[in-house]
mmCIF file of C-alpha atoms in Angstrom:
data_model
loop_
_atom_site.group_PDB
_atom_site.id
_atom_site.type_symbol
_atom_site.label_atom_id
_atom_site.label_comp_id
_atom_site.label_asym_id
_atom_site.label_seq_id
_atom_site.Cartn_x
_atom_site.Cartn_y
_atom_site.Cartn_z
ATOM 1 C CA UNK A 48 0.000 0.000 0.000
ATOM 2 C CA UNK A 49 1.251 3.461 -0.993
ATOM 3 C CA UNK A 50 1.458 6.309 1.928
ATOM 4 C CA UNK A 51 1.314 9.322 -0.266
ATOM 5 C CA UNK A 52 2.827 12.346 2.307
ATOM 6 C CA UNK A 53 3.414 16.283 1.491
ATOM 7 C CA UNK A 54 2.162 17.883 4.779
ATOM 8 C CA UNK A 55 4.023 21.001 4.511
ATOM 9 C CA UNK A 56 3.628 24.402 3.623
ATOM 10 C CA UNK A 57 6.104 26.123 1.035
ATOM 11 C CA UNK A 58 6.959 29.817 0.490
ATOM 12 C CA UNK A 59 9.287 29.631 -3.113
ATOM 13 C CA UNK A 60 10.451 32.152 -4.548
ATOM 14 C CA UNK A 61 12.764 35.500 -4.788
ATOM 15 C CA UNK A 62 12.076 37.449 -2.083
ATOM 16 C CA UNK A 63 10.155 34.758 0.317
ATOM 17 C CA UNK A 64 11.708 35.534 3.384
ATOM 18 C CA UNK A 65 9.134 38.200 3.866
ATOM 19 C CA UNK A 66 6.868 35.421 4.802
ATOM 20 C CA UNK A 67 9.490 34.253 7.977
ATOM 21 C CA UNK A 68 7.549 36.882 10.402
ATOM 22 C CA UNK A 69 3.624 36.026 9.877
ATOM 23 C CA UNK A 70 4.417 32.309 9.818
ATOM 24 C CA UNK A 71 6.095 32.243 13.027
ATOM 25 C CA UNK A 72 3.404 34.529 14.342
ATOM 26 C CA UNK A 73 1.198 31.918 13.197
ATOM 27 C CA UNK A 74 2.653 29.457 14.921
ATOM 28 C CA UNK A 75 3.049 30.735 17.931
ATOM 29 C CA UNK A 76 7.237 30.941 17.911
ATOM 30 C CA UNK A 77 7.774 34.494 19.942
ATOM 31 C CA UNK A 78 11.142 33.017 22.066
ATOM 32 C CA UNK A 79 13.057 31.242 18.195
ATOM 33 C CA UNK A 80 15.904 29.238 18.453
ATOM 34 C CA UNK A 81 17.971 29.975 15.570
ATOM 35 C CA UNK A 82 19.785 26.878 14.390
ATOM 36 C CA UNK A 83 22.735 27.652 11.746
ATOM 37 C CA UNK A 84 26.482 27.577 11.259
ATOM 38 C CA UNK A 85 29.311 29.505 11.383
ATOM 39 C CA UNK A 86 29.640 30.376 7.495
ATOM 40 C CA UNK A 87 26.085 31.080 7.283
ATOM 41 C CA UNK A 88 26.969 33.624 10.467
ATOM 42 C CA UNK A 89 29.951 35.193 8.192
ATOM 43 C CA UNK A 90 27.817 35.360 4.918
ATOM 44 C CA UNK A 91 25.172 37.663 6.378
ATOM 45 C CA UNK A 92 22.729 35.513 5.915
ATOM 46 C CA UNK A 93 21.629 35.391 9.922
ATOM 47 C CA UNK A 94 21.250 38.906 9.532
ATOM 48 C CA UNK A 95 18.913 39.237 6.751
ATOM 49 C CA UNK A 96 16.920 36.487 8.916
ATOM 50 C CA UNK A 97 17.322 38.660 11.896
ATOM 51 C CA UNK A 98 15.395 41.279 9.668
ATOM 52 C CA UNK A 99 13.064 39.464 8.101
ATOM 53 C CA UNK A 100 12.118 37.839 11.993
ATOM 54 C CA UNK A 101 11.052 41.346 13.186
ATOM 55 C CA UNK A 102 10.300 42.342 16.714
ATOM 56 C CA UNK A 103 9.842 38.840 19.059
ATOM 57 C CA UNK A 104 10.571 38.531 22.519
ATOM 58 C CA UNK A 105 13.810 37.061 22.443
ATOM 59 C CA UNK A 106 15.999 35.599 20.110
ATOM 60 C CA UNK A 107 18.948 32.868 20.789
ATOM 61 C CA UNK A 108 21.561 31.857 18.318
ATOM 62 C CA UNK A 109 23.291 28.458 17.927
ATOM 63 C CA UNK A 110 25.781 28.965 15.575
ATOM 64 C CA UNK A 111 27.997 25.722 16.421
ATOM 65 C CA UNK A 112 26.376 23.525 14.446
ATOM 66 C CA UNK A 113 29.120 20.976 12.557
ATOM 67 C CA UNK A 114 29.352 19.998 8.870
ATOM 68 C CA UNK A 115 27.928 16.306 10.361
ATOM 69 C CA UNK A 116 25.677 17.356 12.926
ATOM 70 C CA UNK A 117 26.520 15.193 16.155
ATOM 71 C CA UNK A 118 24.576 14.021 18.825
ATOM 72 C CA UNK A 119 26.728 15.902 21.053
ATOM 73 C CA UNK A 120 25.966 19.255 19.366
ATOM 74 C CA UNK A 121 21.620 18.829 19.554
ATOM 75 C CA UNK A 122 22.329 18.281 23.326
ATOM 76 C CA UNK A 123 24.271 21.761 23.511
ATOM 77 C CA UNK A 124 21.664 23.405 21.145
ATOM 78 C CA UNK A 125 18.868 21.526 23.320
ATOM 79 C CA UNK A 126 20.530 23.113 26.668
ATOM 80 C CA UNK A 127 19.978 26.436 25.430
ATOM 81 C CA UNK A 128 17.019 26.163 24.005
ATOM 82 C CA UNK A 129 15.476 25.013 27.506
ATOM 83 C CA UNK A 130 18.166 27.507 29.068
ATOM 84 C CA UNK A 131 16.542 30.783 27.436
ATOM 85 C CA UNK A 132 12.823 29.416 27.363
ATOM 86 C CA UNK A 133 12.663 29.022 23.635
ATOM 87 C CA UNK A 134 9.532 27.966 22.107
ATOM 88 C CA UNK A 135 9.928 26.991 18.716
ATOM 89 C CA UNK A 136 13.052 26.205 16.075
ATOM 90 C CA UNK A 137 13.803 28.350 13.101
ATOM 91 C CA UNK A 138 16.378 26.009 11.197
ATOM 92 C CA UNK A 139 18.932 28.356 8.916
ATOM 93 C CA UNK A 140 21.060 26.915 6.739
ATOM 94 C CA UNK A 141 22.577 23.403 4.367
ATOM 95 C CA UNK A 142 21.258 20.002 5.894
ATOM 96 C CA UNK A 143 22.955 20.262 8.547
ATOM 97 C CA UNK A 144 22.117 22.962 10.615
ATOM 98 C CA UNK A 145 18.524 21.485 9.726
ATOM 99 C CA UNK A 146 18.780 18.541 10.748
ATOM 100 C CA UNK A 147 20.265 19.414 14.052
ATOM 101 C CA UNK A 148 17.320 21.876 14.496
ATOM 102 C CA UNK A 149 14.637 18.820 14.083
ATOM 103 C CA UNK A 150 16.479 16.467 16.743
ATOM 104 C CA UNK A 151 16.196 19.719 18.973
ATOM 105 C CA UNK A 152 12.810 20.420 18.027
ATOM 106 C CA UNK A 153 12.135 16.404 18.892
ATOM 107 C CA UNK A 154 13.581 16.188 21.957
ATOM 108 C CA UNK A 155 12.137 19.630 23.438
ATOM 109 C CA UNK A 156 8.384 18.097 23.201
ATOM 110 C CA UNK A 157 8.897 14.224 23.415
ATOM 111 C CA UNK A 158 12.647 14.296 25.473
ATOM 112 C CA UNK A 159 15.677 11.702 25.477
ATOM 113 C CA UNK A 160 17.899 9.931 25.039
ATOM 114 C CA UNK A 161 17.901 10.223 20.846
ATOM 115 C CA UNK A 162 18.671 7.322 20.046
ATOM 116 C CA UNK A 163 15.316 5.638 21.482
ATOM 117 C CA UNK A 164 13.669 7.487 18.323
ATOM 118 C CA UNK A 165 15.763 5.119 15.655
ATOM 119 C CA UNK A 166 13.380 3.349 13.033
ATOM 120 C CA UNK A 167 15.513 0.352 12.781
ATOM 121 C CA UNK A 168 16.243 0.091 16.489
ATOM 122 C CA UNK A 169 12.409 -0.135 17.419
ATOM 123 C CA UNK A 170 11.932 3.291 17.281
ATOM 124 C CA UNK A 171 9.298 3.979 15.239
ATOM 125 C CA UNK A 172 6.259 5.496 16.041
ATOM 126 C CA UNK A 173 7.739 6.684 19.385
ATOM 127 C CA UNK A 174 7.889 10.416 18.592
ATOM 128 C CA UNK A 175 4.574 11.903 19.326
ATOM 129 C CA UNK A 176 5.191 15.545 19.059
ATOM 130 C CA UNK A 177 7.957 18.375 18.068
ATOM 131 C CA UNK A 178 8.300 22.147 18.770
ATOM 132 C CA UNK A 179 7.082 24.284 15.863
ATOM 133 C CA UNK A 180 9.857 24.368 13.326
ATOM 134 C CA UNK A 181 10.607 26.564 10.101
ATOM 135 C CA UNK A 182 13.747 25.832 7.798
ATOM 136 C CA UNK A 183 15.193 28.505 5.842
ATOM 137 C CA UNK A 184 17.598 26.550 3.237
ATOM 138 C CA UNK A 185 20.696 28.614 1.905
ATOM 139 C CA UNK A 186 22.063 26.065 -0.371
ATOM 140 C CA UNK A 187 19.801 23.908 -3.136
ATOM 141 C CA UNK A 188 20.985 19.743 -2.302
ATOM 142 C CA UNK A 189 19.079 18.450 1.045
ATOM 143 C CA UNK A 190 16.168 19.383 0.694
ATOM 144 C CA UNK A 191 15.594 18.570 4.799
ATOM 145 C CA UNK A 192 13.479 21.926 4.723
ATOM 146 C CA UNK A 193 10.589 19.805 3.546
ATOM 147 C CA UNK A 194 11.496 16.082 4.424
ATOM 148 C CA UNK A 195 10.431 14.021 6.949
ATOM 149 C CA UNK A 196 13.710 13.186 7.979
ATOM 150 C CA UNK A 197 17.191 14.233 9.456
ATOM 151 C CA UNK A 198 20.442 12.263 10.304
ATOM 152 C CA UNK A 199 22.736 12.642 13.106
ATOM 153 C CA UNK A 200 26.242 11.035 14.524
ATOM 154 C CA UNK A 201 25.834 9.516 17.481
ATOM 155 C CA UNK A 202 28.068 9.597 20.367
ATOM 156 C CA UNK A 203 28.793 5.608 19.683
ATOM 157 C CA UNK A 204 29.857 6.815 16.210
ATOM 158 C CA UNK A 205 26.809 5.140 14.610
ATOM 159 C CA UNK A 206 25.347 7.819 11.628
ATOM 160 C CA UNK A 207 21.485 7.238 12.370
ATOM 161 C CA UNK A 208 18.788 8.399 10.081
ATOM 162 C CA UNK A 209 15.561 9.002 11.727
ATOM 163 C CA UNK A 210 12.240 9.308 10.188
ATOM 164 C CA UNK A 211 8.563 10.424 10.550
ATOM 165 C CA UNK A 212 6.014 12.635 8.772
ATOM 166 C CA UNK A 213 6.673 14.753 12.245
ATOM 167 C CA UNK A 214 9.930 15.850 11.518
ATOM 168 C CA UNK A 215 8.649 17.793 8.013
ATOM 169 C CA UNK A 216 8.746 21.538 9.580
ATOM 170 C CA UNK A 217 5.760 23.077 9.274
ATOM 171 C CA UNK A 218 6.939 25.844 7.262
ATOM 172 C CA UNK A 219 9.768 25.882 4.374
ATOM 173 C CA UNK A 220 10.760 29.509 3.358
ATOM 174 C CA UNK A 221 12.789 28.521 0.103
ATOM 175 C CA UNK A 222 14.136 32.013 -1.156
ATOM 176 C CA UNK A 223 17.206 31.895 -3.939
ATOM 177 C CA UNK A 224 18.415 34.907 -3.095
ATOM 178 C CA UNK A 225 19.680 33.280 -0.553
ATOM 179 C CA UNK A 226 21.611 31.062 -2.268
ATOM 180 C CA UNK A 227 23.521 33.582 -4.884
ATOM 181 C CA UNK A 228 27.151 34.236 -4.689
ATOM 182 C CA UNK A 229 27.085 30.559 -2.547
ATOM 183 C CA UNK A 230 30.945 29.176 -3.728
ATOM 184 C CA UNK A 231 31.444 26.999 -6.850
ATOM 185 C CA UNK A 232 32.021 23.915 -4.710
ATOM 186 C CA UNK A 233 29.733 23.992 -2.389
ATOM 187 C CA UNK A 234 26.888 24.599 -4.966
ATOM 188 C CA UNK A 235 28.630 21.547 -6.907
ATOM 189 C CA UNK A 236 28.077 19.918 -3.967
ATOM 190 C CA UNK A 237 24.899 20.577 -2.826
ATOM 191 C CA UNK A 238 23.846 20.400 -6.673
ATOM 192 C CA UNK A 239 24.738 16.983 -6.970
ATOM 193 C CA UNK A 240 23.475 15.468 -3.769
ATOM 194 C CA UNK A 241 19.746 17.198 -5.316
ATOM 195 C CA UNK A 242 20.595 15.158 -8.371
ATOM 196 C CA UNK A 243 21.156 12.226 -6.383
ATOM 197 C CA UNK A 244 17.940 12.448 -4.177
ATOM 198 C CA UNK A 245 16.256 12.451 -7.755
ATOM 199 C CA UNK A 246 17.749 9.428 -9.092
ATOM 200 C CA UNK A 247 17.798 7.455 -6.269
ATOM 201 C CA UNK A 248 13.938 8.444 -5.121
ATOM 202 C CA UNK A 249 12.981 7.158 -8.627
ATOM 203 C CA UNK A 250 14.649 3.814 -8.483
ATOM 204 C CA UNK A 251 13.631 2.711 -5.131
ATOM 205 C CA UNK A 252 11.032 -0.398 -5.609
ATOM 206 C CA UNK A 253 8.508 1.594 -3.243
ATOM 207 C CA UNK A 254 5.674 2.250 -5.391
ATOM 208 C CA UNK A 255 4.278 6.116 -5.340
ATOM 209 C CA UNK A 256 3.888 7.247 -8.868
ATOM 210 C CA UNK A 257 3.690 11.021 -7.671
ATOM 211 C CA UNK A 258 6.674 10.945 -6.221
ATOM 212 C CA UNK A 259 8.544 9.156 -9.032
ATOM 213 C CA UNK A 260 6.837 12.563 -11.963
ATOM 214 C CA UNK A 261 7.810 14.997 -9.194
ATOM 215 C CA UNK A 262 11.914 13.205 -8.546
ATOM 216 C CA UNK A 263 11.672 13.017 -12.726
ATOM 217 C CA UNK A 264 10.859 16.706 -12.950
ATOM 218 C CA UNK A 265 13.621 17.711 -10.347
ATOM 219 C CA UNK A 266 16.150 15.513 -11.866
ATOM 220 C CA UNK A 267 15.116 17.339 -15.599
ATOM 221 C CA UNK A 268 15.700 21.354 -13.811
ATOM 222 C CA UNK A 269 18.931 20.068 -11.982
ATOM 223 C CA UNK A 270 20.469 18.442 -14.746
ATOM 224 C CA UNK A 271 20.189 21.248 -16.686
ATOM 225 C CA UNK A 272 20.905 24.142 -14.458
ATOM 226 C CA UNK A 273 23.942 22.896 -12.661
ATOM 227 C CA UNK A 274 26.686 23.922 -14.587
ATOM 228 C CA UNK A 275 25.004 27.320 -14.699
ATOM 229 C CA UNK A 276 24.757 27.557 -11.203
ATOM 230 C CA UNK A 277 28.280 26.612 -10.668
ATOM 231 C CA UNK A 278 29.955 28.754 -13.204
ATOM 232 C CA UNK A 279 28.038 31.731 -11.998
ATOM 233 C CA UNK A 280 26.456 32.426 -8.369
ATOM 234 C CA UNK A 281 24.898 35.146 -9.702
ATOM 235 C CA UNK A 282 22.568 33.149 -12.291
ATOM 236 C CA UNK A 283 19.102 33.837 -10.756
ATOM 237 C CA UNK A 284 17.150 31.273 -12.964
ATOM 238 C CA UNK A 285 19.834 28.754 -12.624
ATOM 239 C CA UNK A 286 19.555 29.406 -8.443
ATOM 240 C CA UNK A 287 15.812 29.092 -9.080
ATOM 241 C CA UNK A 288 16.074 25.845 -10.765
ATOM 242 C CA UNK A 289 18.222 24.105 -8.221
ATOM 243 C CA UNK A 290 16.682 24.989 -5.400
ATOM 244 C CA UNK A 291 13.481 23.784 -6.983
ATOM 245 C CA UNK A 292 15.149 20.721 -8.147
ATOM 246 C CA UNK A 293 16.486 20.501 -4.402
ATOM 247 C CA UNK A 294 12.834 20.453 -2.854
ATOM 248 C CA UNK A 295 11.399 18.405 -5.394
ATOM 249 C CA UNK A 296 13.930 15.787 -4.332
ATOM 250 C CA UNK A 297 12.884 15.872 -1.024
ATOM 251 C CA UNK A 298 9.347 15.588 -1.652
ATOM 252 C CA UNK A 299 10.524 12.572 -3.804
ATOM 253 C CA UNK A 300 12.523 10.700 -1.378
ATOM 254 C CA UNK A 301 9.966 10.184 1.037
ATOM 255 C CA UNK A 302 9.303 6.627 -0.946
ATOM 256 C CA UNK A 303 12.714 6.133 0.011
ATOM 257 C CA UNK A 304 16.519 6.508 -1.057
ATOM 258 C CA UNK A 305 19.327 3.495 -1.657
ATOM 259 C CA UNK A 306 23.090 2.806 -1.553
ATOM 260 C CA UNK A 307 24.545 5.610 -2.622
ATOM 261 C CA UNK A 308 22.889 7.155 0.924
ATOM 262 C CA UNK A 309 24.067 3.966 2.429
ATOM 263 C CA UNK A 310 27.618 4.803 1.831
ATOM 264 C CA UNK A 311 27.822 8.333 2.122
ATOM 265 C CA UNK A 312 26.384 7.926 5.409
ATOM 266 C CA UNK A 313 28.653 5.324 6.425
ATOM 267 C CA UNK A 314 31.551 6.957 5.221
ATOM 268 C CA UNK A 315 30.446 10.808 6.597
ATOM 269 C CA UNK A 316 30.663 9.093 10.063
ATOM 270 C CA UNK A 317 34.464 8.935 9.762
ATOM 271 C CA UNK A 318 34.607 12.144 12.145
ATOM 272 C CA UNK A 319 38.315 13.015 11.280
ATOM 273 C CA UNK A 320 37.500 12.997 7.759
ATOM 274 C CA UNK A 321 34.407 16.133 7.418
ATOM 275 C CA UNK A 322 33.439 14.557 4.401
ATOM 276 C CA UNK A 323 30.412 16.479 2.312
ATOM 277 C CA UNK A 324 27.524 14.304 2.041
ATOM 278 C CA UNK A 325 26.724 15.928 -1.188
ATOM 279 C CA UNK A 326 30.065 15.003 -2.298
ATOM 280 C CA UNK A 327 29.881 11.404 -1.504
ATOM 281 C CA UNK A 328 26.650 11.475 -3.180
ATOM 282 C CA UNK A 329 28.407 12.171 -6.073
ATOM 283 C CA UNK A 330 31.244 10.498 -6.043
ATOM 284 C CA UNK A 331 29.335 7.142 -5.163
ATOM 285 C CA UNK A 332 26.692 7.655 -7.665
ATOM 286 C CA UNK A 333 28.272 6.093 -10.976
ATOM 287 C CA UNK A 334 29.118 3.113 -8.683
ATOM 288 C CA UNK A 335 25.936 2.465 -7.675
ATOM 289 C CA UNK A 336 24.257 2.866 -10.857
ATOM 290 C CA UNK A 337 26.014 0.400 -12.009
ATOM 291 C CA UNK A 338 25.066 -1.855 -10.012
ATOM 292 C CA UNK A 339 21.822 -1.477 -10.262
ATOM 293 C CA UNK A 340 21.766 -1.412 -14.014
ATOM 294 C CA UNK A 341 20.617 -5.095 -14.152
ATOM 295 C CA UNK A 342 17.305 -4.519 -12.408
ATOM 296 C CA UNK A 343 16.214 -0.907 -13.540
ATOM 297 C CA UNK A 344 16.295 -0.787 -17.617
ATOM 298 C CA UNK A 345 12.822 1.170 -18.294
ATOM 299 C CA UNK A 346 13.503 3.150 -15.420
ATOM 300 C CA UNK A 347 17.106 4.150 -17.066
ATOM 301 C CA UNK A 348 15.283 4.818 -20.020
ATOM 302 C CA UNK A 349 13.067 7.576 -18.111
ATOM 303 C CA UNK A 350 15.763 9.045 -16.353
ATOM 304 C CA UNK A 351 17.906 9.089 -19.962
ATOM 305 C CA UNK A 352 14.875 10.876 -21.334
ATOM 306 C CA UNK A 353 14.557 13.750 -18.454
ATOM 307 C CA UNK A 354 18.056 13.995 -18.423
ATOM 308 C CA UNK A 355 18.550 14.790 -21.837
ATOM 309 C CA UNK A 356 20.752 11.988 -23.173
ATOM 310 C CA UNK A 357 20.564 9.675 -26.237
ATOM 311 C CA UNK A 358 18.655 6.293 -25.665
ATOM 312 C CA UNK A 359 22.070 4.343 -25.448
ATOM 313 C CA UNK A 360 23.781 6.877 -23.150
ATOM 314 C CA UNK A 361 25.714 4.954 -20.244
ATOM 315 C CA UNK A 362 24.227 6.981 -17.105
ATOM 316 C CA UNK A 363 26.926 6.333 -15.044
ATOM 317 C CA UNK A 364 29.318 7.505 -17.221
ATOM 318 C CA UNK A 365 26.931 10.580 -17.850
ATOM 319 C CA UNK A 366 27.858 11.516 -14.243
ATOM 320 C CA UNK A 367 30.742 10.784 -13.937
ATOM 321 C CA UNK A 368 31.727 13.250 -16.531
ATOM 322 C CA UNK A 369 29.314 15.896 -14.845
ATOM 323 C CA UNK A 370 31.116 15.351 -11.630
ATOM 324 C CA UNK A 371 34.281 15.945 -14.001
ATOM 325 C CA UNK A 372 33.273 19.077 -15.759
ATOM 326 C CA UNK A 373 31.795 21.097 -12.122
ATOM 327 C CA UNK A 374 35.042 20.372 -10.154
ATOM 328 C CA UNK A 375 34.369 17.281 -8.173
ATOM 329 C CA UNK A 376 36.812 15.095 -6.506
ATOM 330 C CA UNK A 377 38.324 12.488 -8.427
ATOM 331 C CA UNK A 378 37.777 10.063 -6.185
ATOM 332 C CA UNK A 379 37.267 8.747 -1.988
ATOM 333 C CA UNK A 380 41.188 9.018 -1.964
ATOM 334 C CA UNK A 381 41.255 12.702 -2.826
ATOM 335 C CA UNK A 382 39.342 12.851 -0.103
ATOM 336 C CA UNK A 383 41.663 11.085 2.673
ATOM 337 C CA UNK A 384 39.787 7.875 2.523
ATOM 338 C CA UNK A 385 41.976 4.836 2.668
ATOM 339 C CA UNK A 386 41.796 1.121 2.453
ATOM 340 C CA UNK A 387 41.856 1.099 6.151
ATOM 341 C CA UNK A 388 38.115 3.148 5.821
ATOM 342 C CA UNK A 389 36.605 0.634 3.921
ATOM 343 C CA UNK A 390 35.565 -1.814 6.216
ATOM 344 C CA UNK A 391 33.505 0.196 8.658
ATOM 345 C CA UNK A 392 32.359 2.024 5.823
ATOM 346 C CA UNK A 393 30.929 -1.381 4.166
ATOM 347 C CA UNK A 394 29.796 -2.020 7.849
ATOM 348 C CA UNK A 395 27.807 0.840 8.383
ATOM 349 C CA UNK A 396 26.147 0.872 4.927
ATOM 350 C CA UNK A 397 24.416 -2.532 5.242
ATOM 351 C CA UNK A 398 22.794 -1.321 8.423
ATOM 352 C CA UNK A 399 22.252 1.995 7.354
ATOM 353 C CA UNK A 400 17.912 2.948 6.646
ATOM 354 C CA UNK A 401 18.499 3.899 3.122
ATOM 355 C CA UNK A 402 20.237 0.018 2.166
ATOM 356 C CA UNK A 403 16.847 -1.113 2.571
ATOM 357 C CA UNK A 404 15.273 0.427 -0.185
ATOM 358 C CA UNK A 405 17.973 0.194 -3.087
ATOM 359 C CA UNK A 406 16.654 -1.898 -6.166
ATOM 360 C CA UNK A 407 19.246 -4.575 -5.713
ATOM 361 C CA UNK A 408 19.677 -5.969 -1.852
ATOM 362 C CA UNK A 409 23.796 -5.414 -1.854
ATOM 363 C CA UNK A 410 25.711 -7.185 0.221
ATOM 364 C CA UNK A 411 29.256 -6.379 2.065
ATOM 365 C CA UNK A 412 31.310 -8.137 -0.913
ATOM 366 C CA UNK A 413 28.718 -5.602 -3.351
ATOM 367 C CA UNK A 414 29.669 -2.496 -0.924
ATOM 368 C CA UNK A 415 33.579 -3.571 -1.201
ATOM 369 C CA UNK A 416 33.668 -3.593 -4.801
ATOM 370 C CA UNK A 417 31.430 -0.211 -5.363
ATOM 371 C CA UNK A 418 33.624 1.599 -2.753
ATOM 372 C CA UNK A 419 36.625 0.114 -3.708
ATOM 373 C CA UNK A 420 35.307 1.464 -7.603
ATOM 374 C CA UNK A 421 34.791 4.727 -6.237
ATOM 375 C CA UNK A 422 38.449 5.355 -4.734
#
């Protein structure tokens, strides 16, 4: 049976920031949390936030938040929150400071420890309420403005994706003005882990047809609009596009994701590392397609069709020569990964939530090979 979820609401467009001050009137958020980063901090974006927020009654800042979001940082983020009476989350930011703001948001209404709330550890359906939470994305890949999901590093080094129609915040405020002048790499990045929610929403066995036109439609702007994006931040349609294509990925992926999540997971979890999920996303991507070649050949004819390329076109070569031509690593080992990563990270990806909805069930000699192909 199909669950067929968009709960959210969705301000998109130039200028939608505007909206930030009657929706959190609306939902009662006077006391905000502000969950970002440092480099959102330094690129004025908190400040046009600040401005757009308006007169509350108090406003507290975690800026802390880590490329990976950790369990250890929601617990410092949750202490203030409860510290300074805060009564809702405003989430500003990439994935990450997103993510963190949901786990906050989570454990302000329903409490901890975390980890309780893991799908795959029995945790499912034990979340029963969250703080009122808005996400303001500044870069177009996650998407985790309008998902109904967010992934943390736990303290035991685990990388846990949790997951509930709860956790979609009940306001996204997607503006791309936010997003111009972001740097070539990161928007290469972010870009390609959009791209990669497409692709991999469309091939999961789960059916929901809606969700497979809406990840074809994102996968058709992205495609098209990355390289614009990336060789100029200034490129308002191009910003429009991705961040479009970003969201639309997000809706898509609620009927699930697949390996290349799996690994980039698994391998983000290598703290010492501060590896870019979007990154991995694309750097794992040809791998995996691959590999699931066998099993998917009228859905590789769709995705050749939206993504522009001749009926015979190899789509993992296809990206692989994106990755090439917008400035992505070469490989895991430009990175810093070693042979010595490669166990835990095959570990890790046969546990993680996203291995269980790839086409093909892959097993640790199938993760070996497509990480060892990705190196």
């Amino acid at each position: 049976m199909a669950l067929l979820t968009y709960l959210t609401t969705n301000h998109f467009d130039f200028g939608a920031i505007a909206k930030l001050a009657p929706e959190a009137a609306r939902l009662g958020i006077t006391r905000p949390l502000i969950a970002t980063d440092a480099g959102v901090r330094a690129a004025g974006l908190l400040g046009k936030v600040l401005d757009a927020l308006g007169p509350v009654e108090a406003v507290t800042i975690y800026d802390e938040t880590p490329g990976n979001p950790t369990e250890r940082a929601v617990l410092a983020a949750l202490a203030l929150y409860e510290s300074e009476g805060c009564n809702g989350v405003i989430c500003l930011g990439g994935g990450s400071p997103m993510d963190l703001g949901k786990a906050v948001a989570l454990l302000a209404r329903c409490g901890g420890p975390l980890a309780q709330y893991d799908p795959l550890g029995g945790g499912r359906g034990k979340a029963t309420d969250i703080a009122p939470l808005i996400a303001i994305p500044t870069t177009s890949g996650t998407g985790s403005e309008v998902s109904l999901g967010f992934v943390i590093i736990m303290e035991d080094g685990r990388k846990l994706t949790f997951a509930s129609p709860l956790f979609i915040p009940k306001v996204a405020i997607c503006d791309p003005d936010l997003t111009l002048g972001l740097p070539a790499m990161l928007t290469a990045a972010t870009g390609m882990d959009a791209i990669t929610h497409c692709i991999e929403a469309f091939l999961t066995p789960n059916v929901n047809p809606p969700a497979e036109g809406v990840a074809l439609d994102g996968l058709r702007r992205g495609w098209r609009h990355i390289e614009r994006a990336v060789a100029d931040g200034a490129d308002r349609e191009a910003r429009w596009e991705m961040m479009m294509a970003s969201t639309e990925g997000a809706y898509a992926f609620v009927k699930g994701l697949g390996a290349v999540h799996a690994m980039s997971h698994a391998a983000g979890r290598i703290e010492a590392l501060r590896l870019h999920h979007g990154t991995l996303n694309a750097l794992f991507l040809p791998a995996v397609l691959r590999f699931n070649a066998d099993a998917c050949g009228e859905k590789y004819a769709r995705l050749r069709e939206a993504m522009g390329l001749g009926a015979r076109a190899d789509l993992a070569d296809a990206v692989a020569a994106m990755n090439q031509r917008i400035g992505m690593p070469s490989g895991l080992a430009a990175l810093g990964v070693t042979n010595d990563h490669m166990p835990g990270i095959v570990e890790y990806a046969q546990k993680d939530l996203a291995a269980l909805s790839n086409p093909v069930r892959a097993g640790a000699d199938d993760y070996a090979a497509m990480v060892a192909a990705t190196m």
